[in-house]
Phi, psi and omega in degrees: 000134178296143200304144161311132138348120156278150196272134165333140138357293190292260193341303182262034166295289206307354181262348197288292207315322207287324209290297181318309180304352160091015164254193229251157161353279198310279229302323180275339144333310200269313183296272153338351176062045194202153178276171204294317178305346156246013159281303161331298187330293206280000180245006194259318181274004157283341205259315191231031136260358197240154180260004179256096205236005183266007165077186184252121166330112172295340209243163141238186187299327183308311174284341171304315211296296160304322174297318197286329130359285172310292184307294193308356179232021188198075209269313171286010183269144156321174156320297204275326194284330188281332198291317159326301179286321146002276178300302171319298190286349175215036178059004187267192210229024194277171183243224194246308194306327193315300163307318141002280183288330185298321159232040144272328184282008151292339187085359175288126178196148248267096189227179171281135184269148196309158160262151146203157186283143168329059181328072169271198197297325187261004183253340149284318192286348154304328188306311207275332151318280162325334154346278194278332159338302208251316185341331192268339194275128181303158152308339187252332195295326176251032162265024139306333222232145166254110192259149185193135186205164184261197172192166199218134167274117162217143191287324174279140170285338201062208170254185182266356206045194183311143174274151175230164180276150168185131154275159161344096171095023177253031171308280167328312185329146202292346203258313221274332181256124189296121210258143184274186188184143167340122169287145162312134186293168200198211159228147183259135172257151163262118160201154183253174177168136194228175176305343222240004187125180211261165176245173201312154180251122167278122162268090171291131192290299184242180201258128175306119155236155163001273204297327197289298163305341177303300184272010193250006128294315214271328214254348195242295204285293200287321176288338192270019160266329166301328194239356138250038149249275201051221198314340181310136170319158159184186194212102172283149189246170150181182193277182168225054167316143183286307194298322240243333173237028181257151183342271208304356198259347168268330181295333174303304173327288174287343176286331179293319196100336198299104152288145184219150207264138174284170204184120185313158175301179107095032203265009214290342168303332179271322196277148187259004173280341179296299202267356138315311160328298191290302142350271177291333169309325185264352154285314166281338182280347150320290185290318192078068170304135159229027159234144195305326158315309202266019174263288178327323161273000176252289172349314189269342155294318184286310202278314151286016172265349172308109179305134162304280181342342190251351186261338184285312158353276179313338191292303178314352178267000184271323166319315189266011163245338159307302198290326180245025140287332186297306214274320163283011182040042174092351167283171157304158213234177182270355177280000000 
């Protein structure tokens, strides 16, 4: 294709005025019979003879205004989807970049959004109870508790999904977080863990019910308690998953001798075996397994190398994750 025409004198008047008249590239394209790239072209060399090149604003505060309206109440809409809804409220003419710039310079910006599980009104005010419940409890109190939890592994990682508009320190906010959902099958893992290291690691074979669980305390939990405690007090945690609160598995307990620490629904920002997890997830997606064998040996690889110093770490943090359940009235926390 042949070098492009630079365009007449007359023509990029005409393209200067309408550009003044607030319309858009395209609009001025379309008007003039000529493409948006050499409108671009002539309005960009027109741009560095001046020293002020931004033209007259299309938007005014009111309407910045309402868009910001608009993006807080429509957190999960594209680019292109605020910008419709815009034009509908306020009659204006913008283009999708137009929006764009309106809202970062809103402060909005465009991210993946956190997952947490679904909160409703009564399983915060349990939250914020426990809260306050524990609040008094020390940095030593809870290198007492044997933290446990299951996790689901998978050789594919996915994608990241939809994206949401959020400003600066609305990570967390209830309108903003991608609600979680059943991990794909895979392999499930069973592990425990205290200040003092990580404890035996379990591959559940099959799906935990009461009895399954029962034994992968008596064959997993009781040697790693044995063996960082030993005669010593400790307090177990766990979740409240049904095998995990059905009868027979608190009668396993008391037959046990076992304090088991009570726990809030919905809870995995307080337990600190979550950011263990994650932990070993970012070790194994570096390797990239691509069989179940070799997903399971790097897991089990992963989960030992992990440092007491680094599990004693995450404990310390339960005071200051206590604090900012507080601070959230029972919502999710960034942990």
């Amino acid at each position: 294709m042949g070098k492009q025409r630079d365009l007449s004198t007359r023509i990029v008047a005409q393209i200067q005025a309408l550009r003044q008249q607030g319309l858009t590239q395209t609009k001025i394209a379309e008007q003039l019979g000529i493409s948006q790239s050499s409108v671009c072209k002539a309005l960009k060399k027109n741009c560095s003879k001046r020293t002020n090149c931004s033209g007259v604003r299309k938007t005014s505060a009111r309407d910045n205004k309402q868009l910001r309206k608009i993006a807080v109440s429509n957190r999960f809409k594209s680019t292109s989807e605020l910008t419709d809804l815009w034009n509908k409220q306020t009659g204006a003419d913008v283009s999708r970049s137009t929006t764009y710039r309106r809202l970062r310079e809103l402060c909005f910006k465009s991210r993946v959004p956190a997952v947490k599980p679904m909160l409703n009104k009564k399983q915060m005010e349990k939250r914020l109870k426990w809260a306050k419940e524990h609040g008094e409890w020390t940095a030593e109190d809870w290198q007492k508790v044997v933290f446990s939890d299951e996790s689901r592994f998978c050789i594919s990682f996915g994608d990241q999904g939809p994206r949401v508009w959020r400003r600066g320190g609305e990570t967390y906010n209830h309108e903003c977080v991608k609600r979680s959902v059943k991990f794909p099958q895979s392999v499930m893992v069973w592990g425990c863990m205290s200040a003092r290291g990580v404890g035996k690691l379990c591959f559940l074979k099959k799906t935990v019910n009461a009895a399954v669980y029962q034994d992968v305390l008596e064959t997993f939990l009781i040697p790693t308690v044995e063996e960082q405690f030993g005669e010593e007090d400790f307090i177990f945690q766990q979740d409240l998953a049904p095998a995990h609160a059905a009868k027979s598995t608190k009668d396993w307990f008391t037959k046990k001798q076992l304090e088991v620490l009570a726990w809030p629904a919905n809870s995995p920002d307080l337990n600190v075996i979550e950011n263990l997890w994650a932990i070993v997830k970012r070790k194994i997606r570096d390797r990239k397994p691509t069989t179940l064998d070799q997903l399971k040996q790097n897991i089990a690889t992963a989960w030992e190398a992990v440092s007491a110093e680094t599990c004693d770490k995450l404990v310390k943090s339960m005071p200051r994750r206590l604090q900012a359940v507080k601070q959230a009235k029972g919502a999710a926390t960034k942990y």
